[in-house]
Coordinates of C-alpha atoms in Angstrom, one line a residue:
Chain A
M8 CA 17.6 -33.6 -9.6
P9 CA 15.3 -30.8 -8.6
A10 CA 16.6 -27.3 -9.0
E11 CA 17.5 -25.2 -6.0
P12 CA 14.7 -22.8 -5.0
Y13 CA 15.2 -19.2 -6.0
A14 CA 15.9 -16.9 -2.9
M15 CA 14.8 -13.3 -2.7
P16 CA 16.1 -11.2 0.2
L17 CA 13.7 -8.8 1.8
R18 CA 13.7 -6.2 4.6
V19 CA 10.4 -5.5 6.3
R20 CA 9.3 -1.8 5.8
Y21 CA 7.8 0.3 8.6
V22 CA 4.8 1.0 6.4
E23 CA 4.1 -2.7 6.2
C24 CA 3.6 -3.1 9.9
D25 CA 0.2 -2.5 11.5
M26 CA -1.0 -1.5 15.0
Q27 CA -0.4 -5.0 16.2
G28 CA 3.3 -4.3 15.5
R29 CA 3.5 -7.0 12.9
V30 CA 3.4 -7.1 9.1
F31 CA -0.2 -6.8 7.8
N32 CA -1.3 -10.0 6.1
A33 CA -1.9 -8.7 2.6
H34 CA 1.8 -7.6 2.3
Y35 CA 2.9 -11.2 2.3
L36 CA 1.1 -11.6 -1.0
T37 CA 3.0 -8.6 -2.4
W38 CA 6.2 -10.2 -1.3
V39 CA 5.2 -13.5 -2.9
D40 CA 4.4 -11.7 -6.1
M41 CA 7.8 -9.9 -6.1
A42 CA 9.6 -13.2 -5.5
H43 CA 7.6 -14.9 -8.3
T44 CA 8.4 -12.2 -10.8
E45 CA 12.1 -12.4 -9.9
A46 CA 12.2 -16.2 -10.0
L47 CA 10.4 -16.2 -13.3
A48 CA 12.8 -13.6 -14.7
A49 CA 15.7 -15.8 -13.7
V50 CA 14.3 -18.6 -15.7
V51 CA 12.7 -17.0 -18.8
G52 CA 14.0 -13.4 -18.8
D53 CA 12.7 -10.0 -17.8
Y54 CA 9.0 -9.6 -17.3
E55 CA 8.9 -6.6 -19.7
A56 CA 10.4 -8.7 -22.5
L57 CA 7.9 -11.5 -21.8
V58 CA 5.0 -9.0 -22.1
A59 CA 6.6 -7.4 -25.2
G60 CA 6.6 -10.9 -26.7
G61 CA 2.9 -11.3 -26.2
T62 CA 2.9 -13.4 -23.0
D63 CA 1.7 -12.3 -19.6
V64 CA 0.8 -14.1 -16.4
V65 CA -2.1 -13.6 -14.1
V66 CA -2.8 -15.0 -10.6
A67 CA -5.5 -17.6 -10.4
A68 CA -5.2 -18.7 -6.8
A69 CA -3.2 -18.1 -3.7
N70 CA -3.1 -20.3 -0.5
L71 CA -1.4 -18.7 2.4
Q72 CA -0.4 -20.2 5.8
F73 CA 0.7 -17.7 8.4
R74 CA 3.0 -19.4 11.0
R75 CA 4.7 -16.6 13.0
P76 CA 4.7 -12.8 12.7
A77 CA 7.2 -10.8 10.7
V78 CA 8.1 -7.6 12.5
Y79 CA 9.7 -4.2 11.5
G80 CA 13.3 -4.5 10.4
D81 CA 13.3 -8.2 9.9
Q82 CA 15.7 -9.5 7.3
L83 CA 13.7 -12.2 5.5
T84 CA 14.2 -14.6 2.6
V85 CA 11.5 -15.6 0.2
L86 CA 12.2 -19.0 -1.3
V87 CA 10.5 -19.9 -4.6
S88 CA 10.1 -23.3 -6.3
F89 CA 8.3 -24.0 -9.5
K90 CA 6.3 -27.1 -10.2
P91 CA 6.5 -28.6 -13.7
P92 CA 4.1 -26.3 -15.7
G93 CA 0.7 -27.4 -17.0
T94 CA -0.6 -26.6 -20.4
T95 CA -1.6 -23.0 -19.5
S96 CA -0.8 -22.9 -15.7
L97 CA 2.1 -22.8 -13.3
Q98 CA 2.1 -23.7 -9.7
S99 CA 4.7 -22.4 -7.4
S100 CA 5.5 -22.7 -3.7
F101 CA 6.9 -20.0 -1.4
T102 CA 8.5 -20.1 2.0
I103 CA 9.0 -16.8 3.9
A104 CA 11.7 -17.3 6.5
R105 CA 13.7 -15.3 9.0
E106 CA 16.9 -17.3 9.1
D107 CA 15.7 -20.9 10.0
T108 CA 12.3 -19.8 11.2
V109 CA 9.5 -20.2 8.7
L110 CA 7.0 -17.3 9.0
A111 CA 4.7 -18.1 6.2
E112 CA 4.1 -20.5 3.3
C113 CA 2.2 -19.9 0.1
L114 CA 1.1 -21.9 -2.9
M115 CA 0.3 -19.9 -6.0
T116 CA -1.4 -20.8 -9.3
H117 CA -0.6 -18.5 -12.2
V118 CA -2.1 -18.7 -15.7
C119 CA -0.4 -17.8 -19.0
V120 CA -2.5 -15.2 -20.9
D121 CA -2.4 -13.4 -24.2
T122 CA -1.4 -9.8 -23.6
A123 CA -4.0 -8.4 -26.0
T124 CA -7.1 -10.3 -24.6
Y125 CA -6.0 -11.6 -21.2
H126 CA -7.5 -15.0 -22.4
K127 CA -5.5 -18.0 -21.2
Q128 CA -3.2 -19.5 -23.8
P129 CA -0.7 -22.4 -23.7
W130 CA 2.8 -21.5 -22.6
P131 CA 5.1 -20.9 -25.5
D132 CA 7.3 -24.1 -26.0
W133 CA 10.5 -22.4 -25.0
I134 CA 9.0 -21.1 -21.8
R135 CA 7.6 -24.5 -20.9
D136 CA 10.9 -26.1 -21.6
R137 CA 12.8 -23.7 -19.3
L138 CA 10.1 -24.0 -16.6
N139 CA 10.4 -27.7 -16.7
S140 CA 14.2 -27.6 -16.3
A141 CA 13.8 -25.1 -13.5
S142 CA 11.1 -27.0 -11.6
G143 CA 11.9 -28.5 -8.3
W144 CA 8.7 -29.0 -6.2
R145 CA 9.4 -29.4 -2.6
Chain B
M12 CA -31.8 -20.8 9.3
P13 CA -28.4 -19.5 8.4
A14 CA -27.8 -15.7 8.9
E15 CA -27.6 -13.5 5.9
P16 CA -24.0 -12.7 4.9
Y17 CA -22.7 -9.3 5.9
A18 CA -22.2 -7.0 2.9
M19 CA -19.5 -4.4 2.7
P20 CA -19.6 -1.9 -0.3
L21 CA -16.3 -0.9 -1.8
R22 CA -15.1 1.3 -4.6
V23 CA -11.8 0.4 -6.4
R24 CA -9.1 3.0 -5.9
Y25 CA -6.7 4.1 -8.6
V26 CA -3.7 3.3 -6.4
E27 CA -5.0 -0.3 -6.2
C28 CA -4.7 -0.8 -10.0
D29 CA -1.4 -1.9 -11.5
M30 CA 0.2 -1.7 -15.0
Q31 CA -2.2 -4.5 -16.2
G32 CA -5.0 -2.0 -15.6
R33 CA -6.5 -4.3 -12.9
V34 CA -6.4 -4.5 -9.2
F35 CA -3.1 -6.0 -7.9
N36 CA -3.8 -9.3 -6.2
A37 CA -2.6 -8.4 -2.7
H38 CA -5.3 -5.8 -2.3
Y39 CA -8.0 -8.4 -2.4
L40 CA -6.6 -9.6 0.9
T41 CA -6.8 -6.1 2.3
W42 CA -10.5 -5.9 1.3
V43 CA -11.2 -9.3 2.9
D44 CA -9.5 -8.0 6.1
M45 CA -11.7 -4.9 6.1
A46 CA -14.8 -6.9 5.5
H47 CA -13.9 -9.4 8.2
T48 CA -13.4 -6.6 10.7
E49 CA -16.7 -4.9 9.8
A50 CA -18.6 -8.2 9.9
L51 CA -17.0 -9.1 13.3
A52 CA -17.8 -5.7 14.7
A53 CA -21.5 -6.1 13.6
V54 CA -21.6 -9.4 15.6
V55 CA -19.4 -8.7 18.7
G56 CA -18.8 -5.0 18.7
D57 CA -16.0 -2.7 17.7
Y58 CA -12.5 -4.0 17.2
E59 CA -11.1 -1.5 19.6
A60 CA -13.4 -2.6 22.4
L61 CA -12.6 -6.2 21.7
V62 CA -8.9 -5.5 22.0
A63 CA -9.4 -3.3 25.1
G64 CA -11.2 -6.4 26.6
G65 CA -8.1 -8.6 26.1
T66 CA -9.2 -10.4 22.9
D67 CA -7.5 -10.0 19.6
V68 CA -7.7 -12.0 16.3
V69 CA -4.8 -12.9 14.0
V70 CA -5.0 -14.4 10.5
A71 CA -3.8 -18.1 10.3
A72 CA -4.7 -18.9 6.7
A73 CA -6.1 -17.4 3.6
N74 CA -7.2 -19.2 0.4
L75 CA -8.0 -17.0 -2.5
Q76 CA -9.5 -17.8 -5.9
F77 CA -9.3 -15.1 -8.5
R78 CA -12.1 -15.4 -11.1
R79 CA -12.2 -12.1 -13.0
P80 CA -10.4 -8.8 -12.7
A81 CA -11.6 -5.8 -10.8
V82 CA -10.8 -2.6 -12.5
Y83 CA -10.5 1.1 -11.6
G84 CA -13.7 2.7 -10.4
D85 CA -15.6 -0.6 -10.0
Q86 CA -18.3 -0.5 -7.3
L87 CA -17.9 -3.9 -5.5
T88 CA -19.5 -5.8 -2.7
V89 CA -17.7 -8.0 -0.3
L90 CA -20.0 -10.6 1.2
V91 CA -18.9 -12.3 4.5
S92 CA -20.2 -15.4 6.1
F93 CA -19.0 -16.9 9.4
K94 CA -18.8 -20.6 10.1
P95 CA -19.7 -21.8 13.6
P96 CA -16.5 -21.0 15.6
G97 CA -14.0 -23.6 16.8
T98 CA -12.5 -23.5 20.3
T99 CA -9.9 -20.9 19.4
S100 CA -10.5 -20.4 15.6
L101 CA -13.0 -18.9 13.2
Q102 CA -13.4 -19.7 9.6
S103 CA -15.1 -17.3 7.3
S104 CA -15.9 -17.1 3.6
F105 CA -15.9 -14.1 1.3
T106 CA -17.3 -13.3 -2.1
I107 CA -16.1 -10.2 -3.9
A108 CA -18.6 -9.3 -6.6
R109 CA -19.5 -6.6 -9.1
E110 CA -23.3 -6.8 -9.2
D111 CA -23.9 -10.4 -10.1
T112 CA -20.4 -11.2 -11.3
V113 CA -18.2 -13.0 -8.8
L114 CA -14.6 -11.6 -9.1
A115 CA -12.9 -13.5 -6.3
E116 CA -13.6 -15.8 -3.4
C117 CA -11.7 -16.3 -0.2
L118 CA -11.7 -18.6 2.8
M119 CA -10.0 -17.3 5.9
T120 CA -9.0 -18.8 9.2
H121 CA -8.6 -16.5 12.1
V122 CA -7.4 -17.4 15.6
C123 CA -8.4 -15.8 18.9
V124 CA -5.3 -14.6 20.8
D125 CA -4.5 -13.0 24.1
T126 CA -3.7 -9.3 23.5
A127 CA -0.7 -9.4 25.9
T128 CA 1.1 -12.5 24.6
Y129 CA -0.5 -13.1 21.2
H130 CA -0.8 -16.8 22.3
K131 CA -4.0 -18.5 21.1
Q132 CA -6.8 -18.7 23.7
P133 CA -10.4 -20.0 23.6
W134 CA -13.1 -17.5 22.4
P135 CA -14.8 -15.9 25.4
D136 CA -18.2 -17.6 25.9
W137 CA -20.2 -14.5 24.9
I138 CA -18.2 -14.1 21.7
R139 CA -18.6 -17.7 20.8
D140 CA -22.3 -17.5 21.4
R141 CA -22.8 -14.6 19.2
L142 CA -20.6 -16.0 16.5
N143 CA -22.7 -19.2 16.6
S144 CA -25.9 -17.2 16.2
A145 CA -24.4 -15.2 13.3
S146 CA -22.9 -18.2 11.5
G147 CA -24.3 -19.1 8.1
W148 CA -21.8 -21.1 6.1
R149 CA -22.6 -21.1 2.4
Chain C
M13 CA 32.8 20.4 6.2
P14 CA 29.3 19.1 5.7
A15 CA 28.8 15.4 6.0
E16 CA 28.2 13.2 3.0
P17 CA 24.5 12.5 2.4
Y18 CA 23.2 9.1 3.4
A19 CA 22.4 6.9 0.4
M20 CA 19.6 4.3 0.4
P21 CA 19.4 2.0 -2.6
L22 CA 15.9 1.0 -3.8
R23 CA 14.3 -1.1 -6.5
V24 CA 10.9 -0.1 -7.8
R25 CA 8.2 -2.7 -7.0
Y26 CA 5.6 -3.8 -9.5
V27 CA 2.8 -3.0 -6.9
E28 CA 4.1 0.6 -6.7
C29 CA 3.4 1.3 -10.4
D30 CA 0.0 2.4 -11.5
M31 CA -2.0 2.3 -14.8
Q32 CA 0.1 5.1 -16.2
G33 CA 3.0 2.6 -16.0
R34 CA 4.8 4.8 -13.5
V35 CA 5.2 4.9 -9.7
F36 CA 2.2 6.3 -8.0
N37 CA 3.0 9.6 -6.3
A38 CA 2.3 8.6 -2.7
H39 CA 5.0 5.9 -2.7
Y40 CA 7.7 8.5 -3.0
L41 CA 6.7 9.6 0.5
T42 CA 7.0 6.0 1.7
W43 CA 10.6 5.8 0.2
V44 CA 11.4 9.2 1.8
D45 CA 10.2 7.8 5.2
M46 CA 12.3 4.7 4.8
A47 CA 15.4 6.7 3.9
H48 CA 14.9 9.1 6.8
T49 CA 14.6 6.2 9.2
E50 CA 17.7 4.5 7.9
A51 CA 19.7 7.8 7.9
L52 CA 18.5 8.6 11.4
A53 CA 19.5 5.1 12.6
A54 CA 23.0 5.6 11.1
V55 CA 23.4 8.7 13.2
V56 CA 21.6 8.0 16.5
G57 CA 21.0 4.2 16.5
D58 CA 18.0 2.0 15.7
Y59 CA 14.5 3.4 15.7
E60 CA 13.3 0.7 18.1
A61 CA 16.0 1.7 20.7
L62 CA 15.1 5.4 20.2
V63 CA 11.5 4.6 21.0
A64 CA 12.4 2.4 23.9
G65 CA 14.3 5.4 25.3
G66 CA 11.2 7.6 25.2
T67 CA 11.9 9.5 22.0
D68 CA 9.9 9.2 18.8
V69 CA 9.6 11.4 15.7
V70 CA 6.6 12.4 13.8
V71 CA 6.2 14.0 10.4
A72 CA 5.1 17.7 10.5
A73 CA 5.5 18.7 6.8
A74 CA 6.5 17.3 3.5
N75 CA 7.3 19.2 0.3
L76 CA 7.7 17.1 -2.8
Q77 CA 8.8 18.0 -6.3
F78 CA 8.2 15.4 -9.0
R79 CA 10.7 15.8 -11.9
R80 CA 10.6 12.6 -14.0
P81 CA 8.7 9.3 -13.5
A82 CA 10.2 6.3 -11.9
V83 CA 9.2 3.1 -13.6
Y84 CA 9.0 -0.6 -12.8
G85 CA 12.3 -2.2 -12.1
D86 CA 14.2 1.1 -11.8
Q87 CA 17.2 0.9 -9.5
L88 CA 17.1 4.1 -7.6
T89 CA 19.1 5.9 -4.9
V90 CA 17.5 8.1 -2.2
L91 CA 20.0 10.6 -0.8
V92 CA 19.3 12.1 2.6
S93 CA 20.9 15.2 4.2
F94 CA 20.1 16.5 7.7
K95 CA 20.0 20.2 8.5
P96 CA 21.3 21.3 11.9
P97 CA 18.3 20.4 14.2
G98 CA 16.0 23.0 15.9
T99 CA 15.0 22.7 19.5
T100 CA 12.3 20.2 18.8
S101 CA 12.4 19.8 15.0
L102 CA 14.6 18.4 12.2
Q103 CA 14.6 19.3 8.6
S104 CA 15.9 17.0 6.0
S105 CA 16.3 17.0 2.2
F106 CA 15.9 14.1 -0.1
T107 CA 16.9 13.5 -3.7
I108 CA 15.5 10.4 -5.5
A109 CA 17.7 9.6 -8.5
R110 CA 18.2 7.0 -11.2
E111 CA 22.0 7.2 -11.7
D112 CA 22.5 10.9 -12.5
T113 CA 18.9 11.7 -13.3
V114 CA 17.0 13.3 -10.5
L115 CA 13.4 12.0 -10.4
A116 CA 12.1 13.8 -7.3
E117 CA 13.1 16.0 -4.4
C118 CA 11.6 16.3 -1.0
L119 CA 12.0 18.5 2.1
M120 CA 10.7 17.0 5.3
T121 CA 10.1 18.5 8.7
H122 CA 10.0 16.0 11.6
V123 CA 9.3 16.8 15.2
C124 CA 10.7 15.1 18.3
V125 CA 7.9 13.8 20.5
D126 CA 7.5 12.0 23.8
T127 CA 6.5 8.4 23.2
A128 CA 3.9 8.4 26.0
T129 CA 1.9 11.5 25.0
Y130 CA 3.1 12.3 21.4
H131 CA 3.6 15.9 22.6
K132 CA 6.6 17.6 21.2
Q133 CA 9.7 17.7 23.3
P134 CA 13.3 19.0 22.9
W135 CA 15.8 16.6 21.3
P136 CA 17.8 14.9 24.0
D137 CA 21.3 16.5 24.1
W138 CA 23.1 13.5 22.8
I139 CA 20.8 13.2 19.8
R140 CA 21.1 16.9 19.0
D141 CA 24.8 16.7 19.2
R142 CA 25.0 13.8 16.8
L143 CA 22.5 15.4 14.4
N144 CA 24.6 18.5 14.4
S145 CA 27.7 16.6 13.5
A146 CA 25.9 14.7 10.8
S147 CA 24.2 17.7 9.3
G148 CA 25.2 18.8 5.8
W149 CA 22.5 20.8 4.2
R150 CA 22.8 21.0 0.4
Chain D
M28 CA -18.5 34.0 -5.9
P29 CA -16.1 31.1 -5.4
A30 CA -17.5 27.6 -5.9
E31 CA -18.0 25.4 -2.8
P32 CA -15.2 23.0 -2.2
Y33 CA -15.8 19.4 -3.3
A34 CA -16.1 17.0 -0.3
M35 CA -15.0 13.4 -0.4
P36 CA -15.9 11.2 2.6
L37 CA -13.3 8.7 3.8
R38 CA -13.1 6.1 6.5
V39 CA -9.6 5.2 7.8
R40 CA -8.6 1.6 7.0
Y41 CA -6.7 -0.6 9.4
V42 CA -4.0 -1.2 6.9
E43 CA -3.3 2.5 6.7
C44 CA -2.4 2.7 10.4
D45 CA 1.2 2.0 11.5
M46 CA 2.8 0.9 14.8
Q47 CA 2.3 4.4 16.2
G48 CA -1.4 3.7 16.0
R49 CA -1.9 6.5 13.5
V50 CA -2.2 6.8 9.7
F51 CA 1.2 6.5 8.0
N52 CA 2.0 9.8 6.3
A53 CA 2.2 8.6 2.7
H54 CA -1.5 7.5 2.8
Y55 CA -2.6 11.2 3.1
L56 CA -1.1 11.6 -0.4
T57 CA -3.2 8.7 -1.7
W58 CA -6.3 10.3 -0.2
V59 CA -5.5 13.6 -1.8
D60 CA -5.1 11.9 -5.1
M61 CA -8.4 10.2 -4.7
A62 CA -10.2 13.4 -3.8
H63 CA -8.5 15.3 -6.7
T64 CA -9.6 12.7 -9.2
E65 CA -13.2 12.8 -7.8
A66 CA -13.3 16.5 -7.8
L67 CA -11.9 16.7 -11.3
A68 CA -14.4 14.2 -12.5
A69 CA -17.2 16.3 -11.0
V70 CA -16.0 19.2 -13.1
V71 CA -14.8 17.7 -16.4
G72 CA -16.1 14.2 -16.4
D73 CA -14.7 10.7 -15.7
Y74 CA -11.0 10.2 -15.7
E75 CA -11.3 7.4 -18.2
A76 CA -13.1 9.6 -20.6
L77 CA -10.5 12.3 -20.2
V78 CA -7.7 9.9 -21.0
A79 CA -9.6 8.4 -23.9
G80 CA -9.8 12.0 -25.2
G81 CA -6.0 12.3 -25.2
T82 CA -5.7 14.3 -21.9
D83 CA -4.1 13.1 -18.8
V84 CA -2.8 14.8 -15.6
V85 CA 0.4 14.1 -13.7
V86 CA 1.5 15.4 -10.3
A87 CA 4.3 18.0 -10.4
A88 CA 4.4 19.0 -6.7
A89 CA 2.8 18.3 -3.3
N90 CA 3.1 20.3 -0.1
L91 CA 1.7 18.6 3.0
Q92 CA 1.2 20.0 6.5
F93 CA 0.4 17.4 9.1
R94 CA -1.6 19.0 12.0
R95 CA -3.1 16.1 14.1
P96 CA -3.1 12.3 13.6
A97 CA -5.8 10.4 11.9
V98 CA -6.5 7.1 13.7
Y99 CA -8.2 3.8 12.8
G100 CA -11.9 4.0 12.1
D101 CA -11.9 7.8 11.8
Q102 CA -14.6 9.2 9.5
L103 CA -12.9 11.9 7.6
T104 CA -13.7 14.5 4.9
V105 CA -11.3 15.6 2.2
L106 CA -12.2 19.1 0.9
V107 CA -10.9 20.1 -2.5
S108 CA -10.7 23.6 -4.1
F109 CA -9.3 24.3 -7.5
K110 CA -7.4 27.5 -8.3
P111 CA -8.0 29.1 -11.7
P112 CA -5.9 26.9 -14.1
G113 CA -2.7 28.0 -15.7
T114 CA -1.9 27.3 -19.3
T115 CA -0.8 23.8 -18.6
S116 CA -1.0 23.5 -14.8
L117 CA -3.6 23.3 -12.1
Q118 CA -3.2 24.1 -8.4
S119 CA -5.5 22.7 -5.9
S120 CA -5.8 22.8 -2.1
F121 CA -7.0 20.1 0.2
T122 CA -8.1 20.0 3.8
I123 CA -8.4 16.7 5.6
A124 CA -10.7 17.0 8.6
R125 CA -12.5 14.9 11.2
E126 CA -15.6 17.0 11.8
D127 CA -14.3 20.4 12.6
T128 CA -10.8 19.4 13.4
V129 CA -8.3 19.9 10.6
L130 CA -5.8 16.9 10.5
A131 CA -3.8 17.9 7.4
E132 CA -3.6 20.3 4.6
C133 CA -2.1 19.9 1.1
L134 CA -1.3 22.0 -1.9
M135 CA -0.9 20.1 -5.2
T136 CA 0.3 21.1 -8.6
H137 CA -0.9 19.0 -11.5
V138 CA 0.2 19.3 -15.1
C139 CA -1.9 18.5 -18.2
V140 CA -0.1 16.1 -20.4
D141 CA -0.6 14.4 -23.8
T142 CA -1.5 10.7 -23.2
A143 CA 0.8 9.5 -25.9
T144 CA 4.0 11.2 -24.9
Y145 CA 3.3 12.5 -21.4
H146 CA 4.7 15.8 -22.5
K147 CA 2.9 18.8 -21.0
Q148 CA 0.3 20.4 -23.2
P149 CA -2.2 23.3 -22.7
W150 CA -5.5 22.4 -21.2
P151 CA -8.1 21.9 -23.9
D152 CA -10.3 25.1 -23.9
W153 CA -13.5 23.3 -22.7
I154 CA -11.6 21.9 -19.7
R155 CA -10.0 25.3 -18.8
D156 CA -13.4 26.9 -19.0
R157 CA -14.9 24.5 -16.7
L158 CA -12.0 24.6 -14.3
N159 CA -12.3 28.4 -14.2
S160 CA -15.9 28.2 -13.4
A161 CA -15.3 25.6 -10.7
S162 CA -12.3 27.4 -9.1
G163 CA -12.7 28.8 -5.6
W164 CA -9.3 29.2 -4.0
R165 CA -9.6 29.4 -0.2

């Protein structure tokens, strides 16, 4: 049975809204990054500990669909689901919603890298195992 | 013969670099937005005039590939190419490069909207004509 | 008896940290702005309603003291205190703290403006009254 | 005779403008930081080389006065003047202008720190000498 998606609450900041009165597109990617880091921490532990252990993650690709605008003061939820990890990669899907209204969706591809060289490396076994257990692709 | 891509020079800001010593991923989308606005202005005139005339554009989708990191102080170029416009949409491709090294690529889909309602509307004929002349999909 | 300061909780975002591994200085001003807006809303109602009623506020001055660095993941509190308002102005003080450790302090001066012209105007009486009641300069 | 102030050109980005149609206040501090880094580099060499040599600078205080709004597309100049350095500190003044119109002013205090501990340390002699030669407090 697939795991429940991780949910990160978020309130839209004034500084994130542009002259159109809506959130500027790049900030969705910041939110996705925040939610990914939180969801990953929930599965494999704090980011700082991960890095201290020699493992880091970098973004390889992002695919965003913008459905409806987020506006100032919106209380949003970012839902995160992990796909079963590849040898060195991890795909994840994100839904940014205001209550039942989907505002944006995103697919991300991250790659596991060595902290010293930033060259890609296989996920450590214990991380891959936990990511597998936590995966629940929607 | 396809038009030459529009080129926007860019210097990486300190504030754009994160603890990994590289540009945080969301800022690439800001750069792409800046380059799109400049390239569009070069074809159909200043953004403010466009909006004053009742036409605005919103982002519908973004597809980013991250190849290599940009770092503090990098002098970059963002190349923009427009595809022939659809009835209400416009696709554009972006290459972010440091000299001959491609750091990231992006495909964007924008939609023409009415400035009063933000509902999508067909491109005004004169804008579509100019976008067609300027298009040069690579 | 002076009112208790308004307290806004805040968690440091990864994107807010720079290559020194600490929060970039400009983001403190964003946090101060967020806390000011929240504290003002607690006293005179939502910002959107204020603006809809013809009253807006702009920043006239900011005076920041940086004591100790905030780092990624820090759980912070921004405390806000209002001074009794002037005819058209409002001074407020901010303390950004991690538990009992003060990281930064800020004094801000805002000015009441007309939403149509952005010219300064006296605070509407009901707003001045509430700001007076809520003031508690430390 | 005091040195000429260092001038950094700047074009206002769309993402820097908020729902009031003006640049959000925190971004002025980002611009000031950019101009300080450039001006410092013009006097003592690139920031990266400074850090590689064991010297870094952190912001201790910022005092901003906002005179008039900057708006989207504005072509601005940030002027920087250094005061003669203290033992461990450096004060600098900034004027942000659109042609002859001053939009904002800022006084900054930076402190010289050791790159390993971030504890304050005296400026290396060669840096203090160059800062003295370059100082021209207005």
